[in-house]
Short mmCIF file of N, CA and C in Angstrom, two decimals:
data_model
loop_
_atom_site.label_atom_id
_atom_site.label_comp_id
_atom_site.label_asym_id
_atom_site.label_seq_id
_atom_site.Cartn_x
_atom_site.Cartn_y
_atom_site.Cartn_z
N MET A 1 6.32 6.13 3.31
CA MET A 1 5.21 5.24 3.19
C MET A 1 5.66 3.84 3.01
N ALA A 2 5.13 2.95 3.78
CA ALA A 2 5.49 1.57 3.67
C ALA A 2 4.32 0.78 3.06
N VAL A 3 4.62 -0.19 2.22
CA VAL A 3 3.55 -1.01 1.75
C VAL A 3 3.34 -2.15 2.76
N ILE A 4 2.19 -2.23 3.33
CA ILE A 4 1.92 -3.21 4.32
C ILE A 4 1.01 -4.38 3.88
N GLY A 5 0.41 -4.18 2.73
CA GLY A 5 -0.49 -5.23 2.18
C GLY A 5 -0.56 -5.03 0.67
N HIS A 6 -0.48 -6.04 -0.07
CA HIS A 6 -0.56 -5.93 -1.52
C HIS A 6 -1.15 -7.18 -2.14
N ALA A 7 -1.68 -7.07 -3.29
CA ALA A 7 -2.19 -8.19 -4.01
C ALA A 7 -1.91 -7.99 -5.47
N VAL A 8 -1.64 -9.06 -6.25
CA VAL A 8 -1.27 -8.94 -7.60
C VAL A 8 -2.23 -9.85 -8.47
N ALA A 9 -2.77 -9.30 -9.48
CA ALA A 9 -3.67 -10.10 -10.35
C ALA A 9 -3.73 -9.42 -11.69
N PRO A 10 -4.13 -10.18 -12.73
CA PRO A 10 -4.23 -9.62 -14.04
C PRO A 10 -5.52 -8.80 -14.29
N HIS A 11 -6.19 -8.35 -13.23
CA HIS A 11 -7.39 -7.58 -13.32
C HIS A 11 -7.36 -6.54 -12.22
N MET A 12 -8.34 -5.60 -12.29
CA MET A 12 -8.51 -4.53 -11.23
C MET A 12 -9.81 -4.61 -10.60
N ARG A 13 -10.36 -5.74 -10.32
CA ARG A 13 -11.71 -5.89 -9.72
C ARG A 13 -11.65 -5.62 -8.29
N ALA A 14 -12.86 -5.53 -7.65
CA ALA A 14 -12.94 -5.23 -6.25
C ALA A 14 -12.25 -6.29 -5.43
N ARG A 15 -12.39 -7.59 -5.95
CA ARG A 15 -11.79 -8.67 -5.18
C ARG A 15 -10.29 -8.43 -4.93
N LEU A 16 -9.61 -7.95 -5.86
CA LEU A 16 -8.14 -7.65 -5.73
C LEU A 16 -7.90 -6.62 -4.63
N ALA A 17 -8.69 -5.55 -4.70
CA ALA A 17 -8.54 -4.48 -3.59
C ALA A 17 -8.92 -5.09 -2.25
N VAL A 18 -9.91 -5.97 -2.19
CA VAL A 18 -10.26 -6.58 -0.88
C VAL A 18 -9.11 -7.49 -0.39
N GLU A 19 -8.51 -8.20 -1.28
CA GLU A 19 -7.30 -9.02 -0.90
C GLU A 19 -6.19 -8.20 -0.38
N ALA A 20 -5.87 -7.05 -1.02
CA ALA A 20 -4.84 -6.22 -0.54
C ALA A 20 -5.02 -5.58 0.83
N ILE A 21 -6.31 -5.20 1.05
CA ILE A 21 -6.64 -4.56 2.35
C ILE A 21 -6.61 -5.61 3.49
N ALA A 22 -7.08 -6.86 3.11
CA ALA A 22 -7.07 -7.97 4.07
C ALA A 22 -5.60 -8.32 4.39
N ALA A 23 -4.74 -8.30 3.40
CA ALA A 23 -3.35 -8.64 3.68
C ALA A 23 -2.71 -7.65 4.50
N ALA A 24 -3.08 -6.35 4.38
CA ALA A 24 -2.55 -5.25 5.25
C ALA A 24 -3.08 -5.56 6.72
N HIS A 25 -4.34 -5.91 6.76
CA HIS A 25 -4.93 -6.15 8.18
C HIS A 25 -4.17 -7.22 8.89
N ARG A 26 -3.89 -8.32 8.09
CA ARG A 26 -3.31 -9.48 8.75
C ARG A 26 -1.92 -9.17 9.34
N THR A 27 -1.26 -8.18 8.89
CA THR A 27 0.05 -7.74 9.50
C THR A 27 -0.05 -7.30 10.94
N ARG A 28 -1.27 -6.90 11.32
CA ARG A 28 -1.60 -6.28 12.58
C ARG A 28 -0.98 -4.97 12.70
N LEU A 29 -0.54 -4.29 11.58
CA LEU A 29 -0.10 -2.91 11.66
C LEU A 29 -1.19 -1.96 11.36
N VAL A 30 -2.38 -2.50 10.94
CA VAL A 30 -3.52 -1.67 10.72
C VAL A 30 -4.38 -1.77 11.98
N VAL A 31 -4.63 -0.55 12.60
CA VAL A 31 -5.39 -0.60 13.89
C VAL A 31 -6.64 0.13 13.60
N GLY A 32 -7.60 -0.05 14.49
CA GLY A 32 -8.95 0.55 14.34
C GLY A 32 -8.92 2.00 13.92
N ASN A 33 -9.86 2.41 13.12
CA ASN A 33 -10.03 3.78 12.71
C ASN A 33 -8.83 4.19 11.79
N ALA A 34 -8.21 3.21 11.06
CA ALA A 34 -7.14 3.57 10.15
C ALA A 34 -7.82 4.11 8.91
N ILE A 35 -6.95 4.84 8.12
CA ILE A 35 -7.45 5.43 6.91
C ILE A 35 -6.72 4.81 5.66
N THR A 36 -7.42 4.53 4.69
CA THR A 36 -6.79 4.05 3.37
C THR A 36 -7.15 5.12 2.32
N HIS A 37 -6.23 5.59 1.58
CA HIS A 37 -6.47 6.54 0.53
C HIS A 37 -6.44 5.86 -0.80
N THR A 38 -7.46 6.09 -1.58
CA THR A 38 -7.60 5.48 -2.89
C THR A 38 -7.93 6.53 -3.98
N ASP A 39 -7.74 6.15 -5.21
CA ASP A 39 -8.27 7.02 -6.24
C ASP A 39 -9.73 6.64 -6.42
N ARG A 40 -10.33 7.14 -7.54
CA ARG A 40 -11.72 6.96 -7.73
C ARG A 40 -12.02 5.69 -8.61
N GLY A 41 -11.07 4.74 -8.68
CA GLY A 41 -11.35 3.59 -9.39
C GLY A 41 -12.60 2.76 -9.00
N GLY A 42 -13.25 2.17 -9.87
CA GLY A 42 -14.57 1.46 -9.57
C GLY A 42 -14.36 0.38 -8.48
N GLN A 43 -13.18 -0.28 -8.47
CA GLN A 43 -12.96 -1.30 -7.51
C GLN A 43 -13.01 -0.74 -6.05
N TYR A 44 -12.70 0.49 -5.87
CA TYR A 44 -12.69 1.10 -4.55
C TYR A 44 -14.01 1.54 -4.11
N HIS A 45 -15.00 1.63 -4.99
CA HIS A 45 -16.40 2.00 -4.67
C HIS A 45 -17.34 0.84 -4.78
N ALA A 46 -16.77 -0.37 -5.02
CA ALA A 46 -17.68 -1.50 -5.03
C ALA A 46 -18.13 -1.87 -3.61
N LYS A 47 -19.31 -2.43 -3.58
CA LYS A 47 -19.87 -2.85 -2.26
C LYS A 47 -18.98 -3.77 -1.50
N ALA A 48 -18.37 -4.78 -2.19
CA ALA A 48 -17.48 -5.69 -1.46
C ALA A 48 -16.29 -4.97 -0.81
N TYR A 49 -15.71 -4.04 -1.47
CA TYR A 49 -14.58 -3.34 -0.87
C TYR A 49 -15.03 -2.46 0.33
N ARG A 50 -16.14 -1.74 0.11
CA ARG A 50 -16.62 -0.91 1.20
C ARG A 50 -17.05 -1.68 2.42
N ASN A 51 -17.60 -2.88 2.23
CA ASN A 51 -17.98 -3.78 3.24
C ASN A 51 -16.69 -4.32 3.99
N ALA A 52 -15.71 -4.62 3.24
CA ALA A 52 -14.41 -5.08 3.89
C ALA A 52 -13.83 -3.95 4.80
N LEU A 53 -13.84 -2.78 4.30
CA LEU A 53 -13.34 -1.62 5.09
C LEU A 53 -14.17 -1.47 6.39
N SER A 54 -15.45 -1.53 6.25
CA SER A 54 -16.33 -1.43 7.39
C SER A 54 -16.07 -2.51 8.40
N ARG A 55 -15.92 -3.72 7.93
CA ARG A 55 -15.67 -4.85 8.92
C ARG A 55 -14.34 -4.68 9.62
N LEU A 56 -13.35 -4.06 8.92
CA LEU A 56 -12.02 -3.94 9.47
C LEU A 56 -11.81 -2.55 10.23
N ASP A 57 -12.85 -1.79 10.29
CA ASP A 57 -12.82 -0.44 10.97
C ASP A 57 -11.79 0.40 10.28
N ILE A 58 -11.81 0.51 8.95
CA ILE A 58 -10.88 1.30 8.17
C ILE A 58 -11.81 2.34 7.42
N ARG A 59 -11.36 3.57 7.49
CA ARG A 59 -12.07 4.70 6.82
C ARG A 59 -11.39 4.84 5.41
N GLN A 60 -12.24 5.25 4.45
CA GLN A 60 -11.74 5.43 3.12
C GLN A 60 -11.68 6.93 2.85
N SER A 61 -10.55 7.36 2.26
CA SER A 61 -10.34 8.61 1.78
C SER A 61 -10.16 8.57 0.25
N THR A 62 -10.90 9.38 -0.52
CA THR A 62 -10.85 9.27 -1.95
C THR A 62 -10.38 10.62 -2.50
N GLY A 63 -9.40 10.55 -3.39
CA GLY A 63 -8.90 11.76 -4.04
C GLY A 63 -9.90 12.49 -4.90
N ARG A 64 -9.60 13.64 -5.24
CA ARG A 64 -10.42 14.37 -6.22
C ARG A 64 -10.15 13.91 -7.56
N THR A 65 -11.02 14.01 -8.38
CA THR A 65 -10.89 13.52 -9.91
C THR A 65 -9.71 14.38 -10.51
N GLY A 66 -8.78 13.65 -11.13
CA GLY A 66 -7.70 14.32 -11.83
C GLY A 66 -6.61 14.88 -10.98
N SER A 67 -6.59 14.74 -9.64
CA SER A 67 -5.56 15.28 -8.82
C SER A 67 -4.62 14.15 -8.28
N CYS A 68 -3.45 14.13 -8.83
CA CYS A 68 -2.48 13.17 -8.34
C CYS A 68 -1.93 13.58 -7.00
N LEU A 69 -2.08 14.81 -6.56
CA LEU A 69 -1.56 15.37 -5.27
C LEU A 69 -2.17 14.79 -4.08
N ASP A 70 -3.51 14.41 -4.26
CA ASP A 70 -4.24 13.83 -3.11
C ASP A 70 -3.65 12.58 -2.69
N GLY A 71 -3.08 11.75 -3.54
CA GLY A 71 -2.48 10.53 -3.11
C GLY A 71 -0.94 10.55 -3.48
N ALA A 72 -0.33 11.64 -3.14
CA ALA A 72 1.04 11.84 -3.59
C ALA A 72 2.05 10.67 -3.23
N ALA A 73 1.90 10.22 -2.00
CA ALA A 73 2.82 9.16 -1.54
C ALA A 73 2.62 7.87 -2.37
N ALA A 74 1.40 7.53 -2.60
CA ALA A 74 1.05 6.28 -3.39
C ALA A 74 1.47 6.47 -4.86
N GLU A 75 1.21 7.67 -5.42
CA GLU A 75 1.63 8.02 -6.75
C GLU A 75 3.09 7.92 -6.93
N SER A 76 3.79 8.37 -5.97
CA SER A 76 5.33 8.36 -5.94
C SER A 76 5.77 6.89 -5.97
N PHE A 77 5.12 6.11 -5.07
CA PHE A 77 5.53 4.68 -5.02
C PHE A 77 5.31 4.02 -6.40
N PHE A 78 4.18 4.21 -6.98
CA PHE A 78 3.87 3.49 -8.21
C PHE A 78 4.76 4.08 -9.34
N ALA A 79 5.12 5.35 -9.34
CA ALA A 79 6.00 5.84 -10.31
C ALA A 79 7.42 5.22 -10.23
N THR A 80 7.80 5.04 -8.99
CA THR A 80 9.11 4.41 -8.75
C THR A 80 9.12 2.96 -9.19
N ILE A 81 8.10 2.19 -8.89
CA ILE A 81 8.12 0.80 -9.30
C ILE A 81 7.95 0.66 -10.76
N LYS A 82 7.24 1.60 -11.45
CA LYS A 82 7.18 1.53 -12.85
C LYS A 82 8.49 1.83 -13.57
N THR A 83 9.15 2.83 -12.98
CA THR A 83 10.53 3.18 -13.46
C THR A 83 11.50 2.07 -13.31
N GLU A 84 11.50 1.40 -12.21
CA GLU A 84 12.44 0.33 -11.95
C GLU A 84 12.20 -0.92 -12.76
N PHE A 85 10.91 -1.34 -12.88
CA PHE A 85 10.51 -2.45 -13.73
C PHE A 85 10.45 -2.17 -15.16
N GLY A 86 10.11 -0.90 -15.47
CA GLY A 86 10.03 -0.50 -16.85
C GLY A 86 8.91 -1.39 -17.53
N VAL A 87 9.21 -1.89 -18.65
CA VAL A 87 8.23 -2.64 -19.41
C VAL A 87 8.57 -4.19 -19.27
N GLU A 88 8.96 -4.55 -18.10
CA GLU A 88 9.31 -5.93 -17.77
C GLU A 88 8.26 -6.94 -18.24
N CYS A 89 8.66 -7.94 -18.85
CA CYS A 89 7.84 -9.07 -19.20
C CYS A 89 8.32 -10.31 -18.44
N TRP A 90 7.46 -10.77 -17.60
CA TRP A 90 7.86 -11.99 -16.78
C TRP A 90 7.38 -13.20 -17.57
N PRO A 91 8.10 -14.33 -17.28
CA PRO A 91 7.76 -15.56 -17.97
C PRO A 91 6.42 -16.17 -17.52
N ASP A 92 5.96 -15.83 -16.33
CA ASP A 92 4.73 -16.31 -15.70
C ASP A 92 4.32 -15.40 -14.60
N ARG A 93 3.05 -15.59 -14.13
CA ARG A 93 2.58 -14.80 -13.11
C ARG A 93 3.23 -15.02 -11.71
N ALA A 94 3.60 -16.24 -11.44
CA ALA A 94 4.30 -16.54 -10.27
C ALA A 94 5.60 -15.77 -10.10
N THR A 95 6.33 -15.70 -11.18
CA THR A 95 7.62 -15.00 -11.20
C THR A 95 7.37 -13.51 -10.99
N ALA A 96 6.36 -12.94 -11.67
CA ALA A 96 5.97 -11.51 -11.50
C ALA A 96 5.63 -11.24 -10.01
N ARG A 97 4.78 -12.16 -9.45
CA ARG A 97 4.38 -11.92 -8.02
C ARG A 97 5.66 -11.99 -7.13
N ARG A 98 6.55 -12.89 -7.35
CA ARG A 98 7.78 -13.02 -6.54
C ARG A 98 8.61 -11.78 -6.67
N ASP A 99 8.87 -11.28 -7.93
CA ASP A 99 9.66 -10.16 -8.12
C ASP A 99 9.05 -8.88 -7.50
N ILE A 100 7.82 -8.71 -7.63
CA ILE A 100 7.14 -7.58 -7.02
C ILE A 100 7.21 -7.62 -5.47
N LYS A 101 6.96 -8.84 -4.91
CA LYS A 101 7.11 -8.92 -3.48
C LYS A 101 8.49 -8.66 -2.95
N ASN A 102 9.46 -9.13 -3.71
CA ASN A 102 10.87 -8.84 -3.26
C ASN A 102 11.15 -7.42 -3.38
N TRP A 103 10.63 -6.74 -4.49
CA TRP A 103 10.90 -5.32 -4.63
C TRP A 103 10.19 -4.48 -3.50
N ILE A 104 9.00 -4.86 -3.07
CA ILE A 104 8.36 -4.19 -2.01
C ILE A 104 9.10 -4.33 -0.65
N THR A 105 9.66 -5.57 -0.46
CA THR A 105 10.49 -5.86 0.73
C THR A 105 11.66 -4.99 0.72
N LEU A 106 12.37 -4.90 -0.38
CA LEU A 106 13.54 -4.03 -0.50
C LEU A 106 13.18 -2.63 -0.27
N ASP A 107 12.09 -2.12 -0.83
CA ASP A 107 11.66 -0.70 -0.70
C ASP A 107 11.26 -0.41 0.81
N ASN A 108 10.67 -1.32 1.47
CA ASN A 108 10.32 -1.08 2.88
C ASN A 108 11.48 -1.21 3.80
N GLU A 109 12.40 -2.09 3.53
CA GLU A 109 13.39 -2.41 4.59
C GLU A 109 14.75 -1.90 4.29
N ARG A 110 15.12 -1.58 3.03
CA ARG A 110 16.46 -1.15 2.75
C ARG A 110 16.57 0.19 2.02
N ARG A 111 15.64 0.55 1.28
CA ARG A 111 15.74 1.83 0.50
C ARG A 111 15.49 3.09 1.40
N LEU A 112 16.38 3.96 1.39
CA LEU A 112 16.20 5.20 2.14
C LEU A 112 15.24 6.17 1.31
N HIS A 113 14.30 6.78 2.09
CA HIS A 113 13.32 7.65 1.48
C HIS A 113 13.58 9.12 1.98
N SER A 114 13.79 10.01 0.98
CA SER A 114 14.05 11.34 1.33
C SER A 114 12.84 11.94 2.08
N SER A 115 11.67 11.59 1.73
CA SER A 115 10.50 12.07 2.40
C SER A 115 10.36 11.57 3.88
N LEU A 116 11.17 10.65 4.24
CA LEU A 116 11.25 10.10 5.69
C LEU A 116 12.51 10.49 6.35
N GLY A 117 13.20 11.51 5.86
CA GLY A 117 14.39 11.88 6.53
C GLY A 117 15.57 10.89 6.21
N TYR A 118 15.53 10.29 5.10
CA TYR A 118 16.57 9.31 4.65
C TYR A 118 16.61 8.12 5.55
N GLN A 119 15.37 7.67 6.00
CA GLN A 119 15.28 6.39 6.71
C GLN A 119 14.38 5.51 5.86
N THR A 120 14.38 4.26 6.22
CA THR A 120 13.51 3.30 5.46
C THR A 120 12.12 3.39 6.12
N PRO A 121 11.07 3.02 5.47
CA PRO A 121 9.75 2.89 6.01
C PRO A 121 9.74 2.14 7.31
N VAL A 122 10.43 0.97 7.33
CA VAL A 122 10.42 0.18 8.51
C VAL A 122 11.08 0.88 9.76
N GLU A 123 12.17 1.59 9.46
CA GLU A 123 12.85 2.45 10.55
C GLU A 123 11.92 3.45 11.02
N THR A 124 11.22 4.14 10.11
CA THR A 124 10.31 5.16 10.48
C THR A 124 9.12 4.67 11.39
N ARG A 125 8.56 3.51 10.97
CA ARG A 125 7.51 2.94 11.68
C ARG A 125 7.92 2.51 13.07
N THR A 126 9.12 1.87 13.16
CA THR A 126 9.64 1.40 14.42
C THR A 126 9.86 2.53 15.41
N ALA A 127 10.46 3.64 14.90
CA ALA A 127 10.67 4.80 15.73
C ALA A 127 9.36 5.36 16.20
N TRP A 128 8.34 5.40 15.38
CA TRP A 128 7.00 5.91 15.76
C TRP A 128 6.39 4.99 16.81
N GLN A 129 6.45 3.73 16.59
CA GLN A 129 5.92 2.76 17.59
C GLN A 129 6.62 2.92 18.98
N GLN A 130 7.86 3.14 18.97
CA GLN A 130 8.68 3.28 20.19
C GLN A 130 8.17 4.59 20.93
N ARG A 131 8.01 5.69 20.12
CA ARG A 131 7.50 6.94 20.72
C ARG A 131 6.12 6.73 21.30
N MET A 132 5.27 5.97 20.59
CA MET A 132 3.82 5.75 21.07
C MET A 132 3.95 4.93 22.37
N SER A 133 4.83 3.90 22.42
CA SER A 133 4.92 3.09 23.60
C SER A 133 5.42 3.91 24.79
N ALA A 134 6.39 4.81 24.56
CA ALA A 134 6.94 5.58 25.61
C ALA A 134 5.91 6.58 26.13
N ALA A 135 4.96 6.99 25.29
CA ALA A 135 4.00 8.01 25.71
C ALA A 135 2.79 7.45 26.52
N THR A 136 2.71 6.10 26.50
CA THR A 136 1.60 5.45 27.30
C THR A 136 2.05 4.89 28.57
#
């Protein structure tokens, strides 16, 4: 799993989720009829978020209450980032945003993932895109 859009803020309101989904869409890696998987947080059921998904032709999949297995890839990602950063206290929000962005870039481009056959998410996506291009 690669992170293709993220947003960082000191709150968990719908606006933050909309910013993250818009950032993912701007990469042009999100194509029509894509699926986003979320938990049951209120920000993901807000009208603003659902409207953004509709505008971008993204379908929403929501996990069952209390089941971390429904979003196992995302749960694993957040467990890893929490383990690596621990209880990090940044001097300011700009530094926190920079460090998180750098960590996501490292995770996407350099870290080998056992779930991806010991490839990086970028390598896996590139190979998939090449297979899709060859098939058309």
